[in-house]
C-alpha positions as CSV (number, residue, x, y, z in Angstrom):
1,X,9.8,-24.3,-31.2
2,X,12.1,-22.5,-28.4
3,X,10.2,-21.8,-25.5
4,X,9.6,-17.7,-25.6
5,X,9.2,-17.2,-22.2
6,X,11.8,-15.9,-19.6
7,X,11.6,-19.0,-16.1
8,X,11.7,-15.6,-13.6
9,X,8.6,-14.5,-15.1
10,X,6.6,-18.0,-15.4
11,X,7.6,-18.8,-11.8
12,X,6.4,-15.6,-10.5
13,X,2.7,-16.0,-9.7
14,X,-0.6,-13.7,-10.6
15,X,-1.6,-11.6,-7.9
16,X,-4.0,-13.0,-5.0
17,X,-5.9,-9.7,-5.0
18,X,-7.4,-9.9,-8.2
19,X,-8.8,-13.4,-8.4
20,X,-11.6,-12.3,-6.1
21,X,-12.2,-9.3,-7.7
22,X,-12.9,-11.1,-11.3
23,X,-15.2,-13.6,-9.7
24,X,-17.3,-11.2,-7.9
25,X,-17.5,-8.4,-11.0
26,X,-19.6,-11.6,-12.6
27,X,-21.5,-12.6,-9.6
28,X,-24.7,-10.6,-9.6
29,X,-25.7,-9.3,-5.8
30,X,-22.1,-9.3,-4.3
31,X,-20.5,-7.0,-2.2
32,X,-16.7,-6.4,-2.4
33,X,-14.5,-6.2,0.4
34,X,-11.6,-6.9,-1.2
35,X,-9.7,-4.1,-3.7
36,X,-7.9,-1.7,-1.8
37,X,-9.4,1.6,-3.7
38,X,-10.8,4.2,-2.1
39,X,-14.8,4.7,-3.0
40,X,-14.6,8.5,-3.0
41,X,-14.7,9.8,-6.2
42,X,-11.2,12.2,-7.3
43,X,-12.6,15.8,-5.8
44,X,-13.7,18.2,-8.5
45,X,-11.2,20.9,-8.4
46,X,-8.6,18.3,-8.7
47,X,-10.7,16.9,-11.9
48,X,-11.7,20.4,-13.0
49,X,-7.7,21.1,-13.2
50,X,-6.5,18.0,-15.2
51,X,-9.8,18.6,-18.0
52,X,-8.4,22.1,-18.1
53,X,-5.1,20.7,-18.9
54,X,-6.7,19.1,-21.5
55,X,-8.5,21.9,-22.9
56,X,-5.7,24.1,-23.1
57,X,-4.0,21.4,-24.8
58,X,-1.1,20.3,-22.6
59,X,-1.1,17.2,-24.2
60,X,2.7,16.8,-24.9
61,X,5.3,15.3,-23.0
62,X,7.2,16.6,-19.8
63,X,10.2,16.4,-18.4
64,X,11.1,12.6,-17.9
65,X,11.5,13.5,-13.8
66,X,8.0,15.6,-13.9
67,X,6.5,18.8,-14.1
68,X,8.8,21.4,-12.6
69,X,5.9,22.7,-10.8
70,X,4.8,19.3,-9.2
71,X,7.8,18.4,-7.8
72,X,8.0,21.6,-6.1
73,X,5.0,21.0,-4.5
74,X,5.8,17.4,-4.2
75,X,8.6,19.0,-1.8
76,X,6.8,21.2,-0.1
77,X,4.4,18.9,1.0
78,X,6.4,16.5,2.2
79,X,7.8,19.2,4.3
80,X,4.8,20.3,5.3
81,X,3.1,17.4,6.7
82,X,6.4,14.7,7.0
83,X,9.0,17.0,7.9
84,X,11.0,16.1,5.2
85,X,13.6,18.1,3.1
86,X,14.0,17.7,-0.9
87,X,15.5,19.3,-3.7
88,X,12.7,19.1,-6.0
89,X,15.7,19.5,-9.1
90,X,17.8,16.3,-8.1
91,X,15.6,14.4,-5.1
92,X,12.5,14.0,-6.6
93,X,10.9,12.0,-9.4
94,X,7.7,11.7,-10.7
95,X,6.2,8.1,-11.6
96,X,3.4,6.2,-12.8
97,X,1.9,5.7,-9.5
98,X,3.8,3.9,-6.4
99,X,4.5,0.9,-8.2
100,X,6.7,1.9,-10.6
101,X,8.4,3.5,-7.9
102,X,9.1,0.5,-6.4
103,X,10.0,-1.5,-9.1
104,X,12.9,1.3,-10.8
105,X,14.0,1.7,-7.2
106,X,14.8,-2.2,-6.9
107,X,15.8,-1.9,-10.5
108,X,18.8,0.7,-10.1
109,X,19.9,-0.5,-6.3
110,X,20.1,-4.4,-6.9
111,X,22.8,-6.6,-8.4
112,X,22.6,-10.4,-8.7
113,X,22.7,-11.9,-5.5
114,X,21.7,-8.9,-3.1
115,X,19.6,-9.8,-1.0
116,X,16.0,-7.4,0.2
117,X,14.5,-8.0,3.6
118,X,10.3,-8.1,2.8
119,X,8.3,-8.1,6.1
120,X,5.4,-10.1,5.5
121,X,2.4,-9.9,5.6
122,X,3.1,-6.6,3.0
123,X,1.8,-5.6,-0.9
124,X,2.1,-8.3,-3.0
125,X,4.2,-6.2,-5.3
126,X,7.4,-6.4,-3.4
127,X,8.8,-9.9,-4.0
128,X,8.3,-9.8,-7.5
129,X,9.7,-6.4,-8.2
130,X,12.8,-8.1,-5.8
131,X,12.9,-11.2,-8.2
132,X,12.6,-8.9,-11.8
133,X,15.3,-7.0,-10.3
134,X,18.0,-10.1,-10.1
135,X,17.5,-9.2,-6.3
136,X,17.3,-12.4,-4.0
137,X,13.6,-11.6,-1.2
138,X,14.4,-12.9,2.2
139,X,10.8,-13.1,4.0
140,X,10.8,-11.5,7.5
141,X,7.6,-13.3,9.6
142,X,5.6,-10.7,11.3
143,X,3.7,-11.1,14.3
144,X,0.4,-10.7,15.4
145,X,1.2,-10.4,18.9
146,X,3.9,-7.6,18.2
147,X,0.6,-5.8,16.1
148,X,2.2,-6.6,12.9
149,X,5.3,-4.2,13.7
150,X,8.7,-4.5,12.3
151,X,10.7,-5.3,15.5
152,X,14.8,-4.9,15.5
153,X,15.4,-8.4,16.9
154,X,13.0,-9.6,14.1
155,X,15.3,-7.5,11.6
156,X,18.9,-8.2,13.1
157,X,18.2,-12.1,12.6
158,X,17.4,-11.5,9.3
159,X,20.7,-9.9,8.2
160,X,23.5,-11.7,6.1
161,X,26.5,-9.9,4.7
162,X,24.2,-10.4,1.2
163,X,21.7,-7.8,2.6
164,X,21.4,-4.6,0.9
165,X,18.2,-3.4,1.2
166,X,14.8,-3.3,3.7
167,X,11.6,-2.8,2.3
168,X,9.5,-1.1,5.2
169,X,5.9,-1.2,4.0
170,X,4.1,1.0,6.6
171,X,1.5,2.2,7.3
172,X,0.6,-1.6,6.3
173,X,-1.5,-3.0,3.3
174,X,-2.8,-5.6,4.3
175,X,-2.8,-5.5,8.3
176,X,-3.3,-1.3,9.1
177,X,-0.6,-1.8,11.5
178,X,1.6,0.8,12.2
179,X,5.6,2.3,13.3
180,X,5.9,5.1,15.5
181,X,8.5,7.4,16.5
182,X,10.2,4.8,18.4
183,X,9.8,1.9,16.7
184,X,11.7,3.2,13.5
185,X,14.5,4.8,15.7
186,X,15.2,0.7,16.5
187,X,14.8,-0.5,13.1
188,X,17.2,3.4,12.4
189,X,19.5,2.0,14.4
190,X,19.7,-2.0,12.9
191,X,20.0,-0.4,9.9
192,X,22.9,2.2,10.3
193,X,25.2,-0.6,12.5
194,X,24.8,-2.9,9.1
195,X,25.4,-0.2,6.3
196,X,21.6,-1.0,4.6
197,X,19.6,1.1,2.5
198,X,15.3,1.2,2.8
199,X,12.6,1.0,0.8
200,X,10.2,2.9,3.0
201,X,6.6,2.2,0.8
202,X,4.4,5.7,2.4
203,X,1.3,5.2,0.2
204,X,-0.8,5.4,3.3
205,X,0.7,7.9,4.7
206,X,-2.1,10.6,5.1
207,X,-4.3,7.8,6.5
208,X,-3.1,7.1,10.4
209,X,-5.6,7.2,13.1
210,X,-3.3,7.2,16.1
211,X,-4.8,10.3,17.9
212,X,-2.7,13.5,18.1
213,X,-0.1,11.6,16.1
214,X,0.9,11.9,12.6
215,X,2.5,9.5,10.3
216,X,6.1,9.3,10.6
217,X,8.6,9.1,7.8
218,X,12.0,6.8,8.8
219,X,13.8,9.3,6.4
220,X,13.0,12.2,8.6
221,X,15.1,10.9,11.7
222,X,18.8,11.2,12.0
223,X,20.9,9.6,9.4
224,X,18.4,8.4,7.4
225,X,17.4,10.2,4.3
226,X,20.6,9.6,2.6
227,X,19.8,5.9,3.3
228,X,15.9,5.8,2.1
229,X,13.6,6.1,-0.9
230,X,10.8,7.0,0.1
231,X,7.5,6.1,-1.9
232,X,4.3,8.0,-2.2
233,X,1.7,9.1,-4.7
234,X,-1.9,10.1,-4.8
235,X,-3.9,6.9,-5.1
236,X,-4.9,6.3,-1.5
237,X,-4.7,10.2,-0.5
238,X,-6.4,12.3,-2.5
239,X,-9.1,9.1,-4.6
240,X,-6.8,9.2,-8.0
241,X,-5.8,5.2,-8.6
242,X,-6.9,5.6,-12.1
243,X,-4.8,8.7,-12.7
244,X,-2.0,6.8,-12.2
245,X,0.8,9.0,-10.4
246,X,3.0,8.5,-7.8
247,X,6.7,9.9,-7.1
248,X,10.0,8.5,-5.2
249,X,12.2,10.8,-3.2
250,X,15.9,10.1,-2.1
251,X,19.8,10.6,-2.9
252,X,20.4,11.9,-5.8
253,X,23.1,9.3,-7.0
254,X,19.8,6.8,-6.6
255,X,17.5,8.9,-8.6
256,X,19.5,9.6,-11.2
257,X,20.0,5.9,-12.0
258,X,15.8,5.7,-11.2
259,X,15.7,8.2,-13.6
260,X,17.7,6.7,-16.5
261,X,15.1,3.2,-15.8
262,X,12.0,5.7,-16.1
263,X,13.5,7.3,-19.5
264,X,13.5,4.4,-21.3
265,X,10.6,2.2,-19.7
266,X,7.9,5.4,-19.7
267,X,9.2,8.7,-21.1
268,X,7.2,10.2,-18.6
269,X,3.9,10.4,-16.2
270,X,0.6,11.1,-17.7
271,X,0.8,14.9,-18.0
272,X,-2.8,15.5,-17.4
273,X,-2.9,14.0,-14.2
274,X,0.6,16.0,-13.1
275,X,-1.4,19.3,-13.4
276,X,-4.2,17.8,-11.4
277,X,-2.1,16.7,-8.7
278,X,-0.5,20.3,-9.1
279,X,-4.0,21.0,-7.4
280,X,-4.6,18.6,-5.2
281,X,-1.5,19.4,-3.1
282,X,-2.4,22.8,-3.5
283,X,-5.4,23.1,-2.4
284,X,-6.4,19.1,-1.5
285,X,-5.6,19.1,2.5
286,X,-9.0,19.5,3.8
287,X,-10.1,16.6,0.9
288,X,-7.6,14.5,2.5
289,X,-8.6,15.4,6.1
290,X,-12.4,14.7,5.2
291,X,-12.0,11.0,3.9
292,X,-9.8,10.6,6.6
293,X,-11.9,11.3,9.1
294,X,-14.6,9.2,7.3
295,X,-12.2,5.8,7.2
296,X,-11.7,6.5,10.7
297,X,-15.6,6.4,10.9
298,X,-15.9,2.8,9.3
299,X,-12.6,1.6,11.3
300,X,-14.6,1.9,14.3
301,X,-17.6,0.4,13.2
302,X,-15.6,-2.4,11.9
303,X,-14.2,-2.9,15.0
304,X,-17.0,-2.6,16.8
305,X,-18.5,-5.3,14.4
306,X,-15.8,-8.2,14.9
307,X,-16.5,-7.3,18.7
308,X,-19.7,-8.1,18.7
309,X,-20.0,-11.0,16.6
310,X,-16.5,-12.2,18.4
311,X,-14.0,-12.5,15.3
312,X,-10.6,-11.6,16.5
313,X,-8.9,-8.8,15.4
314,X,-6.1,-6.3,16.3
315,X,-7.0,-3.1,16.2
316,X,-5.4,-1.2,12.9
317,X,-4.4,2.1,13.1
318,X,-3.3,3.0,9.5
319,X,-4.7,2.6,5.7
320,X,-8.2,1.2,5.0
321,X,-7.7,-2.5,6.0
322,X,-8.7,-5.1,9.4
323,X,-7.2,-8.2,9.2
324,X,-9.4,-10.5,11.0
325,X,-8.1,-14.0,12.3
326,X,-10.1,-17.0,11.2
327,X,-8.2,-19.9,12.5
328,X,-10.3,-20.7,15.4
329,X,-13.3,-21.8,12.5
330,X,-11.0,-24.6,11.6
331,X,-10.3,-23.5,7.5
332,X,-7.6,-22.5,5.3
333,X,-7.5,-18.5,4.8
334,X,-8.5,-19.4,1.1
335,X,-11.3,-22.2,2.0
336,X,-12.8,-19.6,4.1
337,X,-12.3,-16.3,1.6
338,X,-14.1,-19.1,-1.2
339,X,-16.8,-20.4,1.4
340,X,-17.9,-16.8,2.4
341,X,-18.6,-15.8,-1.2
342,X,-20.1,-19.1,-2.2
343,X,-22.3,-18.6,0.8
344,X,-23.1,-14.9,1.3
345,X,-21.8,-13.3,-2.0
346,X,-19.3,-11.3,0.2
347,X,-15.3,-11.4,-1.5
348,X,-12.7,-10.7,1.0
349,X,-8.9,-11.6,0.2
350,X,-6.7,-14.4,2.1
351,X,-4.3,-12.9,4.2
352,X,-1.8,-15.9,2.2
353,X,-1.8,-13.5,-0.8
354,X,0.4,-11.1,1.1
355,X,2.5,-13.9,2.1
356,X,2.3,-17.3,3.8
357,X,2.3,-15.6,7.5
358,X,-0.8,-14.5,6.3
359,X,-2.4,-18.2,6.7
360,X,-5.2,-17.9,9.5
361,X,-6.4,-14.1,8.0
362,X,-8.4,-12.5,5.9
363,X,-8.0,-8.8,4.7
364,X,-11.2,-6.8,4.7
365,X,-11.1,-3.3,2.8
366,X,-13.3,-0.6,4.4
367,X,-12.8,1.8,1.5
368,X,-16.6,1.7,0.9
369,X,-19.8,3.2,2.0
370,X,-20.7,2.7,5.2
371,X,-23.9,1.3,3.7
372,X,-21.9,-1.4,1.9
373,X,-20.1,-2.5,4.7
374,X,-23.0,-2.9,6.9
375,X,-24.4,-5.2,4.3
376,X,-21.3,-7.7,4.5
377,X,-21.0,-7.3,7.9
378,X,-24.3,-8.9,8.6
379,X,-24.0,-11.2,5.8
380,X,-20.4,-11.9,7.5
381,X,-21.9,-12.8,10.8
382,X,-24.8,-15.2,9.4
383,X,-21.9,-17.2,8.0
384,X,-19.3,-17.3,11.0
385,X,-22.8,-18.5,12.8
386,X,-23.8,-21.0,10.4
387,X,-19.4,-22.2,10.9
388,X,-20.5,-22.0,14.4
389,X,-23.3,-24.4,14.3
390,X,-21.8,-27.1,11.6
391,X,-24.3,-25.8,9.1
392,X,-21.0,-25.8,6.5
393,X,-19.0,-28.3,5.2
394,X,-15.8,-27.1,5.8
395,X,-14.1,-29.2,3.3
396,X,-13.2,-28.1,-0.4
């Protein structure tokens, strides 16, 4: 019989994240570190809002781009808090979640051949969608000494006359690491001199810790927002992964081809959860300034943690994520992740499935109680001790 499946697909590999996560939901006493979703639950008058939905029985489709009244608030958020202009008719479209963002926006920008720049470590969703897309990913290595940070000399020799696009994935899953101000007016400026376009993946936007600063957009500085797509969506911001919603804003010659992807593949978002996010950007700032606050809470700790039980690690200032180094224990990122849970019942992800420059780290989540992660911590620490002593074979 003809084989039925497509090479691209078979070639592309399942996801690092969840392999973890399906052995610990069967092990019984385990603690997760490892799934990047936030413990709060979805506040209730964001939940209150989409059952009403459903009780007045706004249960039909919506426009393909969104509710009219989302994307106006879509818009004036984004003003409000990124300093960003959009015309919520033409420059805004409304998704299921981040991820389809991302893949429709690779979808309608790439021909055979172009080439995406992919700084690495970064989501694991990015190469793929690159690949689906007939795109051709070119890695870009980032360093721990440069805290994880897209650097212009690190971009400028990674650009051929085949490069189109650069994905900038920041604030960063899975490192936390950061851009500011003046670090995207470099990567602004590499950008410009080459004629690319960007990618720029804001998911974690609302949660930056650098103090007094917020999160800047790359779209918002001079130039720029005709040459960006920016990503967003409620997932990380206001507790709603499961409601599955996100949006992309840009040019309108992009979106209307993003749109035409989105028509076909989807129809259109769930319209329950568009009247709840309605809500939440109404009236969800002080939910997102709360949880905030509390991530901030369990960043320190964490940090505090490594510190005194001397793991190495730079410190994060953005999402819900440390990225410890483990090389100095003498184990593969994957030996270690597998040896921690065999030993302690604690999953944590290898920083190799965000890349092979991930080798030597391991992602840690802190989206979860503080109770949790005092738990693994100390669980944690008995097994870098018992490393520390030769108490465990280090072999497979």
């Amino acid at each position: 019989m003809r084989n039925p499946l497509s090479k691209e697909i078979v070639n592309i590999q399942p996801s690092g994240i969840r392999k973890f996560f399906d052995i610990v939901s069967e092990m019984k006493d385990a603690i997760s570190l490892g799934v990047g979703e936030p413990d709060f639950d979805t506040p209730w008058h964001i939940r209150d809002e989409g059952i009403y939905s459903l009780e007045k029985g706004r249960t039909f489709y919506t426009s393909n781009a969104g509710l009219k009244e989302l994307k106006i608030e879509i818009a004036k958020y984004l003003q409000r808090r990124f300093e960003l202009e959009y015309d919520y008719n033409s420059e805004v479209l409304v998704t299921v979640g981040g991820s389809e963002a991302i893949d429709i926006a690779m979808r309608a920008m790439l021909d055979l051949g172009d080439e995406v720049l992919i700084p690495q470590p970064s989501y694991v969703s990015y190469e793929p969608c690159c690949r689906l897309a007939n795109g051709t990913p070119v890695i870009i290595q980032l360093q721990a000494e440069n805290e994880f940070r897209l650097t212009k000399e690190e971009l400028e020799a990674a650009i051929t006359p085949k490069t189109k696009l650069l994905v900038l994935p920041y604030p960063n899953n899975p490192t936390g690491a950061v851009m500011e101000r003046h670090d995207l007016e470099a990567v602004a400026a590499v950008v410009a001199e080459h004629d690319l376009f960007v990618l720029s993946d804001e998911i974690y936007g609302e949660l930056t810790y650098v103090e007094g600063k917020n999160h800047v957009s790359i779209a918002s500085l001079p130039g720029m927002k005709e040459r960006t797509i920016v990503i967003n969506g409620f997932s990380k911001s206001h507790a709603m992964t499961g409601w599955r919603l996100g949006y992309a804003c840009g040019p309108k010659v992009i979106l209307e081809q993003m749109l035409k992807i989105h028509q076909y593949a989807i129809m259109c978002a769930p319209t329950n959860s568009q009247y709840a996010a309605v809500d939440a950007l109404r009236n969800g700032d002080s939910d997102v300034a709360d949880m905030r606050e509390q991530y901030n809470g369990r960043r320190r700790y964490l940090m505090h943690a490594f510190e005194q039980m001397g793991l190495s690690c730079f410190e994060p200032f953005g999402a819900f994520y440390v990225f410890p180094c483990i090389r100095e224990f003498g184990m593969t990122s994957e030996e270690f992740a597998e040896k921690l849970l065999a030993e302690e019942k604690v999953a944590v992800v290898p920083g190799t499935a965000f890349g092979e420059c991930g080798e030597g780290f391991i992602r840690i989540s802190y989206a979860y109680s503080l109770d949790n992660l005092k738990t693994a911590l100390e669980r944690l620490q008995r097994f870098i001790e018992k490393l520390k002593k030769g108490e465990i074979n280090k072999t497979k």
